[in-house]
mmCIF file of C-alpha atoms in Angstrom:
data_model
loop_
_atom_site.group_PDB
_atom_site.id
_atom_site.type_symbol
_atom_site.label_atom_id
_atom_site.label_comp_id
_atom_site.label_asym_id
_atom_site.label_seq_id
_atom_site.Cartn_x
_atom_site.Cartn_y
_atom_site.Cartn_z
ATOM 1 C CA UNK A 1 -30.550 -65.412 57.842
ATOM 2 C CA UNK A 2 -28.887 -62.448 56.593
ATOM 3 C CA UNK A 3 -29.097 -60.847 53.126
ATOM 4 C CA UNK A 4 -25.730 -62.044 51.048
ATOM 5 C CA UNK A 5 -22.996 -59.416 51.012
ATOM 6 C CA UNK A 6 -22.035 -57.729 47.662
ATOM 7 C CA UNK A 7 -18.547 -59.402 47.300
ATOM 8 C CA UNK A 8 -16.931 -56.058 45.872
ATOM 9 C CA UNK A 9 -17.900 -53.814 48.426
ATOM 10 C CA UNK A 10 -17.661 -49.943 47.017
ATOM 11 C CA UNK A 11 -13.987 -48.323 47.551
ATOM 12 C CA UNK A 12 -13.749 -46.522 50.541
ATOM 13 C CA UNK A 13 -12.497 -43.050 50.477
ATOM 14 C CA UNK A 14 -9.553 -42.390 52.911
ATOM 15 C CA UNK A 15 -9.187 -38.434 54.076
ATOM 16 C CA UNK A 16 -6.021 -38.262 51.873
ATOM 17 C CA UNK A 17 -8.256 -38.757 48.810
ATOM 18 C CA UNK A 18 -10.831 -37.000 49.478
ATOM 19 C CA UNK A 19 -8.243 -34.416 49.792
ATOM 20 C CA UNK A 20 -6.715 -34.696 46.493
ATOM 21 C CA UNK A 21 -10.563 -34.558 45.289
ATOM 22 C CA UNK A 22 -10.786 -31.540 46.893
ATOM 23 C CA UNK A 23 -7.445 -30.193 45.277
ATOM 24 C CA UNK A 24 -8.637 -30.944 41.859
ATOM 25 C CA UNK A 25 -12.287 -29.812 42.253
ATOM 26 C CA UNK A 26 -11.291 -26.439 43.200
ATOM 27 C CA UNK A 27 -8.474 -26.293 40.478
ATOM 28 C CA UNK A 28 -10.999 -27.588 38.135
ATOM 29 C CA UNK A 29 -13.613 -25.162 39.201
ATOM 30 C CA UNK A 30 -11.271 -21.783 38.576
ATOM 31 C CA UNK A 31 -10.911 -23.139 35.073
ATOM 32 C CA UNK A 32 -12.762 -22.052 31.709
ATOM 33 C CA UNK A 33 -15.068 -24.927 30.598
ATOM 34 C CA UNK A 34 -13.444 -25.817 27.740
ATOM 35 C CA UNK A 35 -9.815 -25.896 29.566
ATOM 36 C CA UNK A 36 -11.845 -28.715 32.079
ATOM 37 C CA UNK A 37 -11.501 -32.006 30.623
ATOM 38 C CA UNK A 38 -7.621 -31.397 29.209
ATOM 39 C CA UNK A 39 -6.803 -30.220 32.964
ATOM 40 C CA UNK A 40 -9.101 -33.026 34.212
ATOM 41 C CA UNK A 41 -6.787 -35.934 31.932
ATOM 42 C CA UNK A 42 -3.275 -34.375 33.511
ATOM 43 C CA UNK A 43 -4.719 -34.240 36.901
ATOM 44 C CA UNK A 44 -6.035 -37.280 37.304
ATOM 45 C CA UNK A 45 -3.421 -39.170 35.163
ATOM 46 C CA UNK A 46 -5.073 -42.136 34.478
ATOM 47 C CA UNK A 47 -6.979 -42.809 37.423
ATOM 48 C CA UNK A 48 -10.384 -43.399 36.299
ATOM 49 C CA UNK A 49 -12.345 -43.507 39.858
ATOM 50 C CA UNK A 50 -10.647 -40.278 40.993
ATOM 51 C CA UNK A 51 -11.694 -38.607 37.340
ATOM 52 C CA UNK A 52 -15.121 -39.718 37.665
ATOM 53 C CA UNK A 53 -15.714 -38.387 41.483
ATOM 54 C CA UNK A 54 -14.190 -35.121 40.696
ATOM 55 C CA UNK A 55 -16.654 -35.110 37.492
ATOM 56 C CA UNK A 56 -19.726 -36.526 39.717
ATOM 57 C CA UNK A 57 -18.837 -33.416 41.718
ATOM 58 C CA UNK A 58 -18.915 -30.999 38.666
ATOM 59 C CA UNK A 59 -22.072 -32.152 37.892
ATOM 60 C CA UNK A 60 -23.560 -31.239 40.728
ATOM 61 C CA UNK A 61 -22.023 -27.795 41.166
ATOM 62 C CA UNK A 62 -23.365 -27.493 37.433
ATOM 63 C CA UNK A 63 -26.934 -28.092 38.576
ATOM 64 C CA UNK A 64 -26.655 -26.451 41.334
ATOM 65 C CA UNK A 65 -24.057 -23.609 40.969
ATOM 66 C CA UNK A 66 -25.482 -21.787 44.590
ATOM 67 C CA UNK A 67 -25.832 -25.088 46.535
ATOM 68 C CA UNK A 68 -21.876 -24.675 47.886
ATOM 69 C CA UNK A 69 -21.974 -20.703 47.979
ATOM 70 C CA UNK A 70 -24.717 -20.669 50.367
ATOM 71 C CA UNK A 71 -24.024 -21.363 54.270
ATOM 72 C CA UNK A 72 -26.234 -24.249 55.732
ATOM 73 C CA UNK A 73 -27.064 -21.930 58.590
ATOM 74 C CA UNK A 74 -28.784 -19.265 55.850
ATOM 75 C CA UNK A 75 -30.289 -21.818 54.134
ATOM 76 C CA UNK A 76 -31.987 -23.390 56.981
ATOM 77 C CA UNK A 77 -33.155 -19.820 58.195
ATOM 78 C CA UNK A 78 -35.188 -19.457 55.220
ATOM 79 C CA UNK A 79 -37.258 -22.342 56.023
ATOM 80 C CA UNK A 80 -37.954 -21.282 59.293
#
């Protein structure tokens, strides 16, 4: 017997949204701090899920500002 299925699966992100995510990451990310969540609103115009992936995102370039400036391939060299 199986284990029951969670009967609201997580949305599922087609390439065209993970596009506009992209779009209005980098926008975002070009943009004073305190210009963020004002650009943020207009861009995502109501769209709560899309708002809180391109914040999720923020986050993490926050914590990790170098993480997406560094190439995999240099990173992995160092551990070698």
């Amino acid at each position: 017997m199986s284990a029951p299925r969670d009967p609201a699966p997580p949305e599922r992100l087609d390439s065209a949204r993970w596009q506009r995510i992209a779009e209005i990451l980098d926008q975002a990310l070009e943009l004073p701090g305190e210009r963020v969540a004002e650009f943020l609103a207009r861009a995502c115009a109501g769209d709560a899920a899309l708002r809180a992936e391109v914040e999720a995102l923020l986050a993490a370039d926050a914590s990790a500002p170098d993480f997406l400036e560094t190439p995999a391939a240099e990173l992995a060299a160092g551990l070698l």
